[in-house]
Short mmCIF file of C-alpha atoms and ligand atoms in Angstrom, two decimals:
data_model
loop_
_atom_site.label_atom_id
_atom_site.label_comp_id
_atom_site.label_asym_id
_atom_site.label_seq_id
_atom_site.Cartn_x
_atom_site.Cartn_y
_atom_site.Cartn_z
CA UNK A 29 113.53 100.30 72.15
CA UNK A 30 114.26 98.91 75.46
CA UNK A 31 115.68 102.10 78.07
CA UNK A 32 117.88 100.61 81.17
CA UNK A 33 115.97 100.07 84.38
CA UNK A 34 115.79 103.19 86.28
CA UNK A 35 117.50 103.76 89.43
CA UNK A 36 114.55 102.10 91.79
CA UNK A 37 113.76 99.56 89.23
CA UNK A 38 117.77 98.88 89.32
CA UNK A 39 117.81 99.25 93.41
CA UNK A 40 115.29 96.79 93.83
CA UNK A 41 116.90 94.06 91.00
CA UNK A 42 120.47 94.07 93.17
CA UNK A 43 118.43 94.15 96.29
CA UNK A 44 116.29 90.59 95.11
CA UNK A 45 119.71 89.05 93.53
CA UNK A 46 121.12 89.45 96.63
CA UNK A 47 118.50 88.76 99.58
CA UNK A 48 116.13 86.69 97.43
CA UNK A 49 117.62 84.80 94.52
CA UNK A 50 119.73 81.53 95.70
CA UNK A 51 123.63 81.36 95.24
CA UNK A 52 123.81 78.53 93.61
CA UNK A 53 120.69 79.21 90.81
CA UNK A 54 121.17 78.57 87.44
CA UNK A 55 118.45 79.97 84.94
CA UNK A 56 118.93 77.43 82.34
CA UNK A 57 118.64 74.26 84.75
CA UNK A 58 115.31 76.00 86.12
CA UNK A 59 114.27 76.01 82.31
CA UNK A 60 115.74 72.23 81.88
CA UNK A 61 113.75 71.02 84.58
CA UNK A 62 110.17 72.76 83.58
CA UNK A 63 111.09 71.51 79.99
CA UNK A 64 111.48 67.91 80.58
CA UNK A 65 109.14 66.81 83.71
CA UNK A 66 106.42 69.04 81.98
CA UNK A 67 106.29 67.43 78.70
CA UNK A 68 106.92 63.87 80.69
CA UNK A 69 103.89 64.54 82.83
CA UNK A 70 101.64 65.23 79.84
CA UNK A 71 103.19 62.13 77.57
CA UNK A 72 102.21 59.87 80.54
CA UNK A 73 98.66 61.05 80.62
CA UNK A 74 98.28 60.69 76.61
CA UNK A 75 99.41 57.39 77.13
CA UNK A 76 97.13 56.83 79.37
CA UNK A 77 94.04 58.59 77.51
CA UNK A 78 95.09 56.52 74.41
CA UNK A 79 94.34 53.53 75.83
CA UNK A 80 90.45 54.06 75.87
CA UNK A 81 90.17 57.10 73.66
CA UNK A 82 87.28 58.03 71.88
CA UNK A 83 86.32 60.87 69.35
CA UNK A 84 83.30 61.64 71.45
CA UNK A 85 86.40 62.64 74.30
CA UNK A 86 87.78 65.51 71.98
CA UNK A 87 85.56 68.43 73.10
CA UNK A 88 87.48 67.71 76.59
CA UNK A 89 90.42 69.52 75.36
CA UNK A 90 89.16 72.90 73.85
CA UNK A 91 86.68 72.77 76.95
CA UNK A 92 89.87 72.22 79.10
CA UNK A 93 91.45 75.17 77.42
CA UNK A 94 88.56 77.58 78.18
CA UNK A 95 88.13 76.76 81.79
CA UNK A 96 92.21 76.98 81.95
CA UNK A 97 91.75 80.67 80.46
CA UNK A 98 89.28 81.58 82.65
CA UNK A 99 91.06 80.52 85.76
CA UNK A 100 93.91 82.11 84.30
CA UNK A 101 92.44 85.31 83.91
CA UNK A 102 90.63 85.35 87.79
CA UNK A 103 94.12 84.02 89.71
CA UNK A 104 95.94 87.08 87.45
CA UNK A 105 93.20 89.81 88.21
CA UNK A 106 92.56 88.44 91.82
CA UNK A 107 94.94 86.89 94.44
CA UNK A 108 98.08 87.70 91.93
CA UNK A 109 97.30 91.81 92.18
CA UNK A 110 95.21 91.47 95.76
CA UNK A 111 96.35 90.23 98.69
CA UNK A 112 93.83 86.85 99.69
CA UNK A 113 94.22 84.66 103.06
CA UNK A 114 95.75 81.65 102.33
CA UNK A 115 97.48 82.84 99.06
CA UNK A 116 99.43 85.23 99.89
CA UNK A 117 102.36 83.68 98.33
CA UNK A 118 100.87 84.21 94.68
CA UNK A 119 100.73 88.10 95.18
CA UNK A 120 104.20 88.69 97.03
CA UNK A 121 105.70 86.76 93.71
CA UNK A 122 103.73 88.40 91.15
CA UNK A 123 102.94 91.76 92.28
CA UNK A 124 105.66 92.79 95.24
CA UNK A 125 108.38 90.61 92.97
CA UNK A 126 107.97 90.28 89.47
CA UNK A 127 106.28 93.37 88.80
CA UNK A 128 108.96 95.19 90.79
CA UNK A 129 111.29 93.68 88.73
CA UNK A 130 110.47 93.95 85.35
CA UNK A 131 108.22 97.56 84.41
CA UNK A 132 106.99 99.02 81.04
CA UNK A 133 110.52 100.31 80.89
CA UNK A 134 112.52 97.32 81.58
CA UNK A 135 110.48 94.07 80.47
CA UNK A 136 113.90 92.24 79.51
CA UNK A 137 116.28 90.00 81.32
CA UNK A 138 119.69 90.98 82.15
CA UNK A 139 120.86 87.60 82.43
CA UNK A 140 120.05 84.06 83.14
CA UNK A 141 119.83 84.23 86.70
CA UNK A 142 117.00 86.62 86.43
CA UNK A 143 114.84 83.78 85.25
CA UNK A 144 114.24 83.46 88.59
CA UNK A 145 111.90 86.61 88.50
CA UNK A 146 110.35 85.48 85.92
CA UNK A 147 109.86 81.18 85.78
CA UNK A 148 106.94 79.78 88.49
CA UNK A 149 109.47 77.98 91.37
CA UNK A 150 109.74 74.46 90.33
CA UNK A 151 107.64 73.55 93.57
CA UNK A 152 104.89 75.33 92.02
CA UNK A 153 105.25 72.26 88.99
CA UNK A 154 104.01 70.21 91.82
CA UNK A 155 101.32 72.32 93.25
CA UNK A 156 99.45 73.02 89.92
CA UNK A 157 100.23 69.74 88.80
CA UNK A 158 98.76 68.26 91.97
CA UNK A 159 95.92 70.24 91.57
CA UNK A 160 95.22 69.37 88.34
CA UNK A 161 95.74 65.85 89.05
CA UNK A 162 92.98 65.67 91.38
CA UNK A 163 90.48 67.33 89.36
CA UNK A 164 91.54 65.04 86.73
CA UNK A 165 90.69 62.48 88.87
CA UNK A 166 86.97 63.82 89.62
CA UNK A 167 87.06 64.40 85.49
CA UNK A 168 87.30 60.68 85.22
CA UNK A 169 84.60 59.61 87.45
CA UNK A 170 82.30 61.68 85.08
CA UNK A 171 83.98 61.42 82.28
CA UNK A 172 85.87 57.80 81.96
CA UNK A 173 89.80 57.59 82.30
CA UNK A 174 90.45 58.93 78.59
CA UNK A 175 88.07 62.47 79.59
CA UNK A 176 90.36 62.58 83.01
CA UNK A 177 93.39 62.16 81.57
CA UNK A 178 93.20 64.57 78.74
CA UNK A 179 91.89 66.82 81.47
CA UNK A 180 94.92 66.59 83.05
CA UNK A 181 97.01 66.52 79.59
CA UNK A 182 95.80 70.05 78.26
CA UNK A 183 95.95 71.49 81.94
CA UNK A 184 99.34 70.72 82.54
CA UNK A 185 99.57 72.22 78.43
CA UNK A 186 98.31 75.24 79.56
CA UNK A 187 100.90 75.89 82.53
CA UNK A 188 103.63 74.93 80.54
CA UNK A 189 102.53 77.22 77.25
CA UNK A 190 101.90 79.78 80.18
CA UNK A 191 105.45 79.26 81.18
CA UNK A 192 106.68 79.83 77.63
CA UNK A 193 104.98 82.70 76.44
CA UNK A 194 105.79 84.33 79.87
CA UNK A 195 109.82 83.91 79.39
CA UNK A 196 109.38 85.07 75.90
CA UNK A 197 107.33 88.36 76.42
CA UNK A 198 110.57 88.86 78.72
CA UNK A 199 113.56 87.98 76.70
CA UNK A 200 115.73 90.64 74.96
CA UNK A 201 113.97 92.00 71.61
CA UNK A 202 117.37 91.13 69.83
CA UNK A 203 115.94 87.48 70.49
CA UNK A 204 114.40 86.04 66.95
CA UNK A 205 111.39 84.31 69.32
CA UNK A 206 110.95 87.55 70.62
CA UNK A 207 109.86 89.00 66.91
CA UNK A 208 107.03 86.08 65.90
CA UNK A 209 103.94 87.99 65.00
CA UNK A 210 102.39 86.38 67.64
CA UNK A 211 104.79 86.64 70.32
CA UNK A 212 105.58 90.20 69.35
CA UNK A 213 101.47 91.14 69.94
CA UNK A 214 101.33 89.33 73.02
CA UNK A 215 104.64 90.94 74.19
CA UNK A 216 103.01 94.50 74.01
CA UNK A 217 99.88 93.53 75.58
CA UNK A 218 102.23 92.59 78.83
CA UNK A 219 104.49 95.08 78.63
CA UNK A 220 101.39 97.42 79.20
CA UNK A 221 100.20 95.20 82.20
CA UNK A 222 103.88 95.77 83.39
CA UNK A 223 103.11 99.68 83.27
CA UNK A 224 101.81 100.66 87.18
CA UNK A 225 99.26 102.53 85.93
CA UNK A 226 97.79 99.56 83.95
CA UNK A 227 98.69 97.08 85.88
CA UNK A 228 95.50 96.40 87.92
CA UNK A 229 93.42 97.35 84.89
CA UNK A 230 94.25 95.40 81.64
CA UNK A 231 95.67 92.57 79.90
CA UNK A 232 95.50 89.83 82.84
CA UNK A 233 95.26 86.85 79.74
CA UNK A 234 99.14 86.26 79.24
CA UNK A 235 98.15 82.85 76.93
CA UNK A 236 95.40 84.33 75.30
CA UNK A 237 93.51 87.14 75.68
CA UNK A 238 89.94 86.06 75.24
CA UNK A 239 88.42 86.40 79.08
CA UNK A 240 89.93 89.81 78.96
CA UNK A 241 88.37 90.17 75.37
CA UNK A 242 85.24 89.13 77.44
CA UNK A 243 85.30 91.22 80.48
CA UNK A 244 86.39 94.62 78.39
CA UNK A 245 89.45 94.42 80.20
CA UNK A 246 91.32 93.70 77.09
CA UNK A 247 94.07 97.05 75.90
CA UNK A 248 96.61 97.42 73.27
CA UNK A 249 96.49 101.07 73.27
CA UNK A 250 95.94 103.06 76.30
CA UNK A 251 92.34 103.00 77.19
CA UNK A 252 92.63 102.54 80.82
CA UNK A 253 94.67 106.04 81.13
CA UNK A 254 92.11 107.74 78.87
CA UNK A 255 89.49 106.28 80.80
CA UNK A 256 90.78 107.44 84.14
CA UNK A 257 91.91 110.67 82.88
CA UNK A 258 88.06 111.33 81.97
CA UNK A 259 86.90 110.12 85.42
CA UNK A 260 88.96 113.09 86.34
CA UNK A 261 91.52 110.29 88.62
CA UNK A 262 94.93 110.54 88.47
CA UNK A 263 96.46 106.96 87.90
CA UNK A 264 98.78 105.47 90.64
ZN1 ZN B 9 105.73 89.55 83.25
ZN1 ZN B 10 100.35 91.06 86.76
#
């Protein structure tokens, strides 16, 4: 059952809406534009893998998907909960904003315009795509332009499914998305990253959580508290 925010939780949501989040923002065009120059960016690069594909190219894309999860999992454990030089940006959004924003006790939106908490800025489209774009570019040197391109393709997938499953672990639970089996696991595995005392301990995977399945890292239930209650530390 989802409680109201709590007073700071509630201080610092008024405080963001009216210092940080732009007048003239609209939640659903911020969804309308991730929604159609995602899905265009990845259509153009399946045309283009098309046009010399081979079956031998397939193990590109569940290769593409692992390195994706990885990467996922490091940026989330790493620069997104610790402060790094040069990305500095990632952590003031994730941990000083959106973590501020939504907690345990208040995963849901209030309204649209708190997609902005939530959604990567639309400039960020650009910087991960660009990214991408270039290693898909050294992909097809070794690969051939049908290994670069689907590269590319199942990259851009991954930020865009990343994007998805995000906004839905954050909707209200009233929401039919918000009850899919699926959806509904994943939910709870965030909403205990949301909790502070979890936060920099579990559940870093917001796709899926196999590199926290990996690195033991991985908590439905409350391990993390037990296990710092038995080192005798009291959590954060
Ligand atoms: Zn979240
Ligand atoms: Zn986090």
């Amino acid at each position: 059952m989802q409680q109201p925010p709590d007073h700071g939780t509630q201080r610092f949501r008024e405080q963001y809406r009216s210092e940080i989040l732009p007048a003239g923002y609209s939640g659903w065009r911020h969804v309308a534009l991730v929604a159609v120059v995602g899905p265009a960016v990845i259509a153009a690069a399946l045309v283009l893998a098309s046009r010399s594909w081979r079956p031998a190219d397939a193990w590109v894309v569940p290769a593409t998907l692992l390195i994706a999860n990885l990467v996922e999992y490091l940026a989330h454990r790493g620069p997104m909960h610790h402060r790094v030089r040069w990305l500095t940006l990632l952590h003031l959004r994730h941990s000083s904003r959106h973590h501020r924003y939504f907690t345990a006790k208040a995963m849901t939106f209030e309204s649209t315009r708190d997609f902005h908490a939530v959604l990567f800025p639309p400039v960020l489209l650009l910087f991960f795509g660009g990214i991408a774009a270039l290693l898909g570019v050294l992909a097809t040197l070794l690969l051939g332009t049908a290994g670069g391109a689907l590269f590319f393709a199942t990259s851009m997938g991954y930020y865009l499914l990343y994007e998805v499953l995000h906004f839905l672990y954050h909707v209200p639970p009233q929401w039919a998305v918000a009850r899919l089996p699926g959806v509904r696991w994943l939910a709870q595995l965030h909403r205990l990253h949301h909790d502070p005392p979890h936060m920099l301990l579990c559940n870093f995977n917001l796709v899926f959580p196999l590199c926290d399945w990996v690195a033991g890292t991985l908590d439905s239930d409350q391990a993390p508290q037990r296990a710092l209650q038995e080192k005798g530390a009291s959590p954060k």
